[in-house]
Each structure stands twice: as C-alpha cells, then as structure tokens.
Amino acid sequence: MMKKIGILTSGGDAPGMNAAIRSVVRTAVHHGLEVAGIRDGYNGLVSNSIQNIGRGAVANIIQRGGTILGTARSDEFQSEEGMGRAKRTLEQNSIDALIVIGGDGTMRGAHEFSLKHGVRVLGLPGTIDNDLYGTDFTIGFDTAINNALEAIDRIRDTAASLERLFFIEVMGRSSGFIGLAVGLAGGAEDVLIPEIPTDIEALARKINENTKKGKKSNIVIVSEGDEAGNAFTIAEKVRDLIHEDYRVAVLGYIQRGGAPTANDRILASKLGFAAVEAAMRGESGFMVGEINQQAVYTPLAETYSKKKMIDPALYRIIEILAT
Ligand code: F6P
C-alpha cells in the first residue's frame, strides 16, 4: 500500500508551481499519505536532500511565484551513477511514488527513471513555454503571458507617443505559444515565431505600409527561438531595408516571476489533486494534463517527443486585426 509520495520541481521555475505543491500536499494529507519534499529538482534525489512536508508547510504559498522546493537543471541525474543514487534515495526515504513538476526535460528525466529503475512516477506540466504535448495549457503560461502583456502595453505608450518602431522579444525557447498569445492580446503589428518561417522583406514592407497608412506605432513581437535570429538581428535586417529608427526590448525573466494568475492557480490545484488520486490508483508513467477542461493522462515519452502545435488560426487573426 502506498504511504509516501515524493514531490519535486525541476527545470525553469514557473508561476503556479507552488500552488501545485500545495495541492499535492493537501490532497495527499487528506488521504492519510505522507509527502517528502525534494530540494532543487532531481539534484535533491541524487544528494538525498529531502524533508517531509505537512499541510502547514504549504500554507500561504498559493499566491507565490517561483518554487519553495527550489529547482535545477540537473546534469548529475542524467548519469547512470546519479540516477542510481536517486533510486537509493527513494528507497532510504521509503518513497513509494514520485510527482515531478516541470517541462520537457523534467518529463524526459521522469520517463528514463521509471524505465531504468522501475520507479512509480507522474508528471505535472509546469513551464511558461506551454510546449508540452498532452495539455492545453501548462502551469505558468497564463501568468507569463499576462506579465509580458503588461510590459507590452507600457511599451506601446512610448511607441505611440514617439511614433516609433519596437521589436519586443519574448521567451518560449523553441516554441511560439507565448509570442502568439501576447501578439494577439497586445494588438501587435506582427509576430515572429519559430513555427512559421520569417520573411524579413514582407515584414519590412508591412511596416512601411503601416507608416504610410498613418499608424502611430508598430510593435513586432519576436519569439526568442525564431529561426531568423533574435530581436536585435531581425531589427537590423529590417532597418537595412526601410531605414526606419527602432528600439528593441527583451522582456526576459520578468515574464517568469511574480504571483500566479487565477487561471494558473486553478489549473495547478486541479492537476495536483488529479495526480495524487492517479498515484493512489497505482498509475505511473503519465503526465497529468488538461484538455477541454478534462484531466488527461499522456504517456511521459509522448509529452516531449510529440510536437504540440500552435493554432495557425491565431496567426491569421493577428494579421487581419493589425491591418
Ligand atoms: O523554459 C522556460 C524558459 O524560461 C524558456 O522560455 C527560456 O528559453 C529558458 O527557460 C531559459 O532558461 P534558463 O533560465 O535556464 O536560462
């Protein structure tokens, strides 16, 4: 019978991870289970850095960004020796099942751990990038796009006042979910994302036409993973064609921090709850996500090997609304 669940957060921190930790702990305690909090992602398993956490330890964290458990991108865990030590840690601490919260690297680690060492493990999608297959939204994405949007709205004030062209770079690693969402919600003139090839000449023409039409501001959102380069290189290429002055703003880590939105807290709470119940049923090797408001269990390997597609309809709406 299952008695103790281990929980860790891994990879880039994402707002809502704390809400997920709280949900796992409170649900587990409700069912009479113990929870072991593992420090700094998989590193804490390798180094046996573990502390039991009760319901009081997760009080007052639902509204906090980051992760109280700490996180890391662990190289050690990826070695055979490191993974072996992680397995011994689970045994020493009598941890029956593991719940990991993170992005694609986290799911990959969890999958390998379960395959090589027979560990019972469930994943929760926690990344601002929203690039995990098997869930409509990842925990942290909604907060990140709202953070970015706040910054974009402010920059729009300057762009309109000075009638200036802005290139705003957003995160997303190799996917354009953040770019597309903030492009639409921020009324951007164009959005460059890795999933759609960037045509610099067409972009330059569009900006030129916008200026001729009397548009007061031009904001181009650049996803950091765009194949045409970063916001600075793309801006220079455009300037070489149309000789228009511009400014670049890289939003960076502002997007990743701060209090999670209601949507992220709700998603994290629902998924944490579902993960504990799935673990109690003896399920393992899945990521618990949500599709059309229903909990969905996707094999860990699929979450990082299958490509989650952007919705091309959004791109078309942005184009039409920006004309
Ligand atoms: O995966 C989340 C993310 O913020 C990406 O958008 C970004 O590319 C990456 O992490 C940055 O990673 P790090 O903080 O490890 O440099």
Short mmCIF file of C-alpha atoms and ligand atoms in Angstrom, two decimals:
data_model
loop_
_atom_site.label_atom_id
_atom_site.label_comp_id
_atom_site.label_asym_id
_atom_site.label_seq_id
_atom_site.Cartn_x
_atom_site.Cartn_y
_atom_site.Cartn_z
CA MET A 1 0.00 0.00 0.00
CA MET A 2 1.21 3.47 -0.83
CA LYS A 3 2.29 5.54 2.17
CA LYS A 4 4.58 8.29 0.97
CA ILE A 5 4.75 10.48 -2.12
CA GLY A 6 7.86 12.42 -3.11
CA ILE A 7 7.50 15.76 -4.88
CA LEU A 8 9.99 17.88 -6.79
CA THR A 9 10.06 20.83 -9.17
CA SER A 10 12.61 20.79 -11.96
CA GLY A 11 13.82 22.93 -14.88
CA GLY A 12 12.85 26.59 -15.16
CA ASP A 13 10.61 27.79 -12.34
CA ALA A 14 7.07 28.66 -13.39
CA PRO A 15 4.40 30.64 -11.50
CA GLY A 16 1.86 28.19 -10.13
CA MET A 17 4.40 25.54 -9.17
CA ASN A 18 3.79 26.42 -5.51
CA ALA A 19 0.05 26.10 -5.99
CA ALA A 20 0.67 22.62 -7.44
CA ILE A 21 2.92 21.65 -4.50
CA ARG A 22 0.24 22.84 -2.08
CA SER A 23 -2.41 20.86 -3.91
CA VAL A 24 -0.34 17.66 -3.91
CA VAL A 25 0.49 18.01 -0.21
CA ARG A 26 -3.03 18.83 0.92
CA THR A 27 -4.63 16.11 -1.20
CA ALA A 28 -2.12 13.54 -0.01
CA VAL A 29 -2.59 14.51 3.65
CA HIS A 30 -6.34 14.31 3.17
CA HIS A 31 -5.88 10.68 2.10
CA GLY A 32 -3.59 9.89 5.02
CA LEU A 33 -0.37 9.91 2.99
CA GLU A 34 2.95 11.50 3.84
CA VAL A 35 4.78 13.82 1.45
CA ALA A 36 8.53 14.14 1.06
CA GLY A 37 9.67 17.46 -0.41
CA ILE A 38 12.76 17.03 -2.57
CA ARG A 39 15.08 20.07 -2.90
CA ASP A 40 16.33 21.53 -6.18
CA GLY A 41 14.80 19.16 -8.68
CA TYR A 42 16.49 15.86 -9.42
CA ASN A 43 19.65 17.15 -7.65
CA GLY A 44 17.89 16.63 -4.33
CA LEU A 45 17.26 13.00 -5.18
CA VAL A 46 20.88 12.46 -6.11
CA SER A 47 22.15 14.14 -2.93
CA ASN A 48 19.37 12.93 -0.60
CA SER A 49 18.21 16.45 0.20
CA ILE A 50 14.73 15.69 1.46
CA GLN A 51 12.35 16.93 4.11
CA ASN A 52 8.86 15.78 4.98
CA ILE A 53 6.27 18.49 4.34
CA GLY A 54 2.97 18.66 6.13
CA ARG A 55 -0.09 20.77 5.40
CA GLY A 56 1.21 23.73 7.44
CA ALA A 57 4.38 23.95 5.36
CA VAL A 58 2.35 24.81 2.27
CA ALA A 59 0.24 27.50 3.94
CA ASN A 60 0.44 30.91 2.30
CA ILE A 61 2.20 29.78 -0.87
CA ILE A 62 -0.65 29.52 -3.39
CA GLN A 63 -0.07 33.15 -4.36
CA ARG A 64 3.72 32.99 -4.60
CA GLY A 65 5.76 32.69 -7.79
CA GLY A 66 8.88 30.53 -8.09
CA THR A 67 9.01 27.28 -6.16
CA ILE A 68 9.54 26.77 -2.43
CA LEU A 69 11.32 23.49 -3.19
CA GLY A 70 13.93 25.13 -5.38
CA THR A 71 14.64 23.86 -8.87
CA ALA A 72 17.57 22.97 -11.12
CA ARG A 73 18.51 21.58 -14.49
CA SER A 74 20.42 18.56 -13.17
CA ASP A 75 23.33 17.10 -15.14
CA GLU A 76 24.20 14.64 -12.37
CA PHE A 77 20.83 12.90 -12.53
CA GLN A 78 21.41 12.16 -16.20
CA SER A 79 24.45 9.97 -15.50
CA GLU A 80 23.94 6.31 -14.67
CA GLU A 81 25.59 6.78 -11.31
CA GLY A 82 23.45 9.80 -10.43
CA MET A 83 20.24 8.02 -11.32
CA GLY A 84 21.30 5.01 -9.27
CA ARG A 85 21.86 7.28 -6.28
CA ALA A 86 18.45 8.86 -6.84
CA LYS A 87 16.86 5.42 -6.74
CA ARG A 88 18.65 4.63 -3.45
CA THR A 89 17.37 7.92 -2.00
CA LEU A 90 13.81 6.88 -2.78
CA GLU A 91 14.38 3.56 -1.03
CA GLN A 92 16.09 5.09 2.02
CA ASN A 93 13.23 7.53 2.47
CA SER A 94 10.52 4.91 1.77
CA ILE A 95 9.07 6.99 -1.05
CA ASP A 96 6.57 4.88 -2.97
CA ALA A 97 5.76 7.24 -5.83
CA LEU A 98 7.17 10.45 -7.25
CA ILE A 99 5.36 13.50 -8.62
CA VAL A 100 7.56 15.80 -10.72
CA ILE A 101 6.56 19.27 -11.91
CA GLY A 102 8.39 20.79 -14.86
CA GLY A 103 8.83 20.99 -18.61
CA ASP A 104 10.03 18.63 -21.32
CA GLY A 105 13.44 17.92 -19.73
CA THR A 106 11.69 17.05 -16.49
CA MET A 107 9.31 14.64 -18.25
CA ARG A 108 12.23 13.05 -20.10
CA GLY A 109 14.09 12.52 -16.80
CA ALA A 110 10.98 11.04 -15.20
CA HIS A 111 10.45 8.69 -18.10
CA GLU A 112 14.02 7.39 -18.04
CA PHE A 113 13.91 6.99 -14.27
CA SER A 114 10.75 4.91 -14.50
CA LEU A 115 12.11 2.78 -17.35
CA LYS A 116 15.55 2.12 -15.93
CA HIS A 117 14.67 1.78 -12.25
CA GLY A 118 11.00 0.84 -12.19
CA VAL A 119 10.13 3.98 -10.25
CA ARG A 120 6.47 4.94 -10.00
CA VAL A 121 6.27 8.47 -11.30
CA LEU A 122 3.71 11.00 -12.53
CA GLY A 123 4.43 14.34 -14.19
CA LEU A 124 2.70 17.71 -13.93
CA PRO A 125 3.24 20.24 -16.74
CA GLY A 126 5.00 23.30 -15.29
CA THR A 127 6.66 25.67 -17.74
CA ILE A 128 5.91 29.14 -19.03
CA ASP A 129 6.56 27.92 -22.60
CA ASN A 130 3.33 25.88 -22.93
CA ASP A 131 5.21 23.48 -25.21
CA LEU A 132 4.26 20.14 -23.67
CA TYR A 133 2.14 17.73 -25.66
CA GLY A 134 -0.82 16.39 -23.68
CA THR A 135 -2.26 19.52 -22.14
CA ASP A 136 -3.99 22.62 -23.48
CA PHE A 137 -2.04 24.79 -21.05
CA THR A 138 0.96 24.31 -18.83
CA ILE A 139 1.14 25.74 -15.31
CA GLY A 140 2.85 29.14 -15.60
CA PHE A 141 1.92 30.02 -19.17
CA ASP A 142 -1.05 32.20 -18.29
CA THR A 143 0.95 34.22 -15.77
CA ALA A 144 3.84 34.62 -18.21
CA ILE A 145 1.62 35.97 -20.98
CA ASN A 146 -0.08 38.37 -18.59
CA ASN A 147 3.31 39.57 -17.33
CA ALA A 148 4.51 40.08 -20.89
CA LEU A 149 1.31 41.83 -21.85
CA GLU A 150 1.62 44.34 -19.04
CA ALA A 151 5.09 45.23 -20.29
CA ILE A 152 3.96 45.41 -23.92
CA ASP A 153 1.09 47.77 -23.04
CA ARG A 154 3.58 50.08 -21.35
CA ILE A 155 5.94 50.00 -24.29
CA ARG A 156 3.00 50.79 -26.57
CA ASP A 157 2.66 54.15 -24.78
CA THR A 158 6.18 55.08 -25.81
CA ALA A 159 5.83 53.57 -29.26
CA ALA A 160 2.69 55.62 -29.95
CA SER A 161 3.97 58.85 -28.39
CA LEU A 162 7.18 58.83 -30.42
CA GLU A 163 5.67 57.04 -33.42
CA ARG A 164 8.47 54.56 -33.07
CA LEU A 165 9.01 51.02 -34.26
CA PHE A 166 9.57 48.46 -31.48
CA PHE A 167 10.79 44.89 -31.56
CA ILE A 168 9.85 43.09 -28.35
CA GLU A 169 11.45 39.75 -27.65
CA VAL A 170 9.54 37.23 -25.55
CA MET A 171 10.56 33.84 -24.14
CA GLY A 172 9.38 30.45 -25.32
CA ARG A 173 12.62 28.59 -26.07
CA SER A 174 11.81 26.86 -29.37
CA SER A 175 8.07 27.43 -29.46
CA GLY A 176 5.86 30.38 -30.23
CA PHE A 177 2.98 29.94 -27.79
CA ILE A 178 3.94 32.97 -25.70
CA GLY A 179 4.63 35.09 -28.80
CA LEU A 180 1.36 34.22 -30.46
CA ALA A 181 -0.74 34.79 -27.34
CA VAL A 182 0.77 38.17 -26.45
CA GLY A 183 0.81 39.21 -30.10
CA LEU A 184 -2.93 38.74 -30.30
CA ALA A 185 -3.74 40.14 -26.87
CA GLY A 186 -1.34 43.07 -27.24
CA GLY A 187 -2.53 44.09 -30.70
CA ALA A 188 0.92 43.58 -32.24
CA GLU A 189 1.50 44.56 -35.85
CA ASP A 190 3.36 41.31 -36.44
CA VAL A 191 4.55 38.22 -34.58
CA LEU A 192 7.58 36.14 -35.46
CA ILE A 193 7.54 32.59 -34.13
CA PRO A 194 9.75 29.54 -34.76
CA GLU A 195 6.83 27.51 -36.17
CA ILE A 196 6.34 29.89 -39.11
CA PRO A 197 9.25 30.88 -41.41
CA THR A 198 10.06 34.58 -41.09
CA ASP A 199 10.03 36.67 -44.27
CA ILE A 200 12.07 39.78 -43.43
CA GLU A 201 11.23 41.55 -46.70
CA ALA A 202 7.50 41.05 -46.21
CA LEU A 203 7.84 42.31 -42.62
CA ALA A 204 9.71 45.41 -43.80
CA ARG A 205 7.07 46.07 -46.46
CA LYS A 206 4.30 45.75 -43.91
CA ILE A 207 5.93 48.22 -41.52
CA ASN A 208 6.45 50.66 -44.39
CA GLU A 209 2.80 50.40 -45.42
CA ASN A 210 1.65 50.82 -41.82
CA THR A 211 3.65 54.03 -41.53
CA LYS A 212 2.22 55.31 -44.81
CA LYS A 213 -1.30 54.48 -43.61
CA GLY A 214 -0.67 56.71 -40.61
CA LYS A 215 -0.28 54.03 -37.93
CA LYS A 216 1.19 55.68 -34.87
CA SER A 217 3.05 52.67 -33.54
CA ASN A 218 4.45 49.43 -34.83
CA ILE A 219 5.13 46.62 -32.41
CA VAL A 220 6.70 43.41 -33.66
CA ILE A 221 6.79 40.50 -31.21
CA VAL A 222 9.80 38.24 -31.70
CA SER A 223 9.83 34.79 -30.07
CA GLU A 224 13.30 34.07 -28.77
CA GLY A 225 13.56 30.86 -30.79
CA ASP A 226 12.75 32.42 -34.16
CA GLU A 227 14.89 30.94 -36.93
CA ALA A 228 15.65 34.40 -38.41
CA GLY A 229 17.58 35.40 -35.28
CA ASN A 230 16.97 37.37 -32.12
CA ALA A 231 15.13 40.68 -31.89
CA PHE A 232 18.34 42.70 -32.40
CA THR A 233 19.44 40.91 -35.57
CA ILE A 234 15.95 40.94 -37.04
CA ALA A 235 15.56 44.65 -36.27
CA GLU A 236 18.83 45.45 -38.03
CA LYS A 237 17.84 43.48 -41.09
CA VAL A 238 14.55 45.39 -41.28
CA ARG A 239 16.30 48.72 -40.79
CA ASP A 240 18.68 47.90 -43.66
CA LEU A 241 15.63 47.61 -45.90
CA ILE A 242 13.46 50.52 -44.78
CA HIS A 243 15.88 52.80 -42.88
CA GLU A 244 13.47 53.37 -40.03
CA ASP A 245 14.66 54.07 -36.50
CA TYR A 246 13.72 51.38 -33.96
CA ARG A 247 14.13 50.20 -30.38
CA VAL A 248 14.43 46.68 -29.01
CA ALA A 249 13.09 45.46 -25.66
CA VAL A 250 13.93 41.98 -24.41
CA LEU A 251 11.40 41.09 -21.72
CA GLY A 252 13.39 38.14 -20.32
CA TYR A 253 12.83 36.91 -16.79
CA ILE A 254 10.16 39.47 -15.97
CA GLN A 255 7.86 37.01 -17.71
CA ARG A 256 8.71 34.10 -15.43
CA GLY A 257 8.28 35.62 -11.99
CA GLY A 258 5.54 37.01 -9.81
CA ALA A 259 2.23 35.91 -8.38
CA PRO A 260 0.42 33.31 -10.49
CA THR A 261 -2.83 34.33 -12.15
CA ALA A 262 -6.15 32.83 -11.10
CA ASN A 263 -6.04 30.52 -14.13
CA ASP A 264 -2.63 29.14 -13.18
CA ARG A 265 -3.61 28.63 -9.54
CA ILE A 266 -6.78 26.83 -10.58
CA LEU A 267 -5.01 24.64 -13.13
CA ALA A 268 -2.22 23.79 -10.66
CA SER A 269 -4.71 22.94 -7.93
CA LYS A 270 -6.77 20.69 -10.20
CA LEU A 271 -3.76 18.88 -11.66
CA GLY A 272 -2.04 18.38 -8.29
CA PHE A 273 -5.25 16.86 -6.96
CA ALA A 274 -5.64 14.59 -10.01
CA ALA A 275 -2.00 13.47 -9.80
CA VAL A 276 -2.31 12.27 -6.19
CA GLU A 277 -5.52 10.41 -6.95
CA ALA A 278 -3.88 8.81 -10.00
CA ALA A 279 -0.89 7.77 -7.90
CA MET A 280 -3.26 6.21 -5.36
CA ARG A 281 -4.87 4.19 -8.14
CA GLY A 282 -1.40 2.84 -8.91
CA GLU A 283 -0.99 4.71 -12.17
CA SER A 284 2.52 5.55 -13.29
CA GLY A 285 4.44 6.78 -16.34
CA PHE A 286 1.98 9.52 -17.28
CA MET A 287 1.81 13.28 -17.28
CA VAL A 288 -1.45 14.63 -15.91
CA GLY A 289 -2.63 17.46 -18.13
CA GLU A 290 -5.93 19.06 -19.01
CA ILE A 291 -7.62 19.09 -22.41
CA ASN A 292 -11.04 20.70 -22.86
CA GLN A 293 -11.25 21.05 -19.09
CA GLN A 294 -10.85 17.31 -18.52
CA ALA A 295 -7.88 15.65 -16.83
CA VAL A 296 -5.92 13.73 -19.46
CA TYR A 297 -3.14 11.19 -18.84
CA THR A 298 -0.45 11.18 -21.53
CA PRO A 299 2.47 8.70 -21.56
CA LEU A 300 5.57 10.61 -20.43
CA ALA A 301 7.51 9.84 -23.63
CA GLU A 302 4.82 11.45 -25.78
CA THR A 303 4.86 14.70 -23.83
CA TYR A 304 8.36 15.58 -25.02
CA SER A 305 8.71 13.58 -28.25
CA LYS A 306 5.45 14.70 -29.88
CA LYS A 307 5.27 18.30 -31.04
CA LYS A 308 2.46 20.39 -29.64
CA MET A 309 1.18 22.54 -32.49
CA ILE A 310 0.35 26.20 -32.35
CA ASP A 311 -3.04 27.25 -33.68
CA PRO A 312 -2.36 28.81 -37.10
CA ALA A 313 -5.80 30.47 -36.99
CA LEU A 314 -4.47 32.80 -34.30
CA TYR A 315 -1.71 33.95 -36.61
CA ARG A 316 -4.21 34.81 -39.31
CA ILE A 317 -6.39 36.74 -36.85
CA ILE A 318 -3.36 38.78 -35.74
CA GLU A 319 -2.55 39.62 -39.36
CA ILE A 320 -6.09 40.71 -40.18
CA LEU A 321 -6.64 42.69 -37.00
CA ALA A 322 -3.35 44.52 -37.41
CA THR A 323 -4.19 45.90 -40.87
O1 F6P B 1 11.61 27.01 -20.25
C1 F6P B 1 11.34 28.24 -19.68
C2 F6P B 1 12.35 29.28 -20.14
O2 F6P B 1 12.09 30.49 -19.47
C3 F6P B 1 12.42 29.49 -21.64
O3 F6P B 1 11.39 30.31 -22.13
C4 F6P B 1 13.80 30.05 -21.80
O4 F6P B 1 14.31 29.81 -23.10
C5 F6P B 1 14.57 29.26 -20.78
O5 F6P B 1 13.65 28.85 -19.78
C6 F6P B 1 15.70 29.96 -20.11
O6 F6P B 1 16.31 29.02 -19.28
P1 F6P B 1 17.33 29.36 -18.13
O7 F6P B 1 16.61 30.20 -17.12
O8 F6P B 1 17.77 28.05 -17.58
O9 F6P B 1 18.45 30.11 -18.80
#
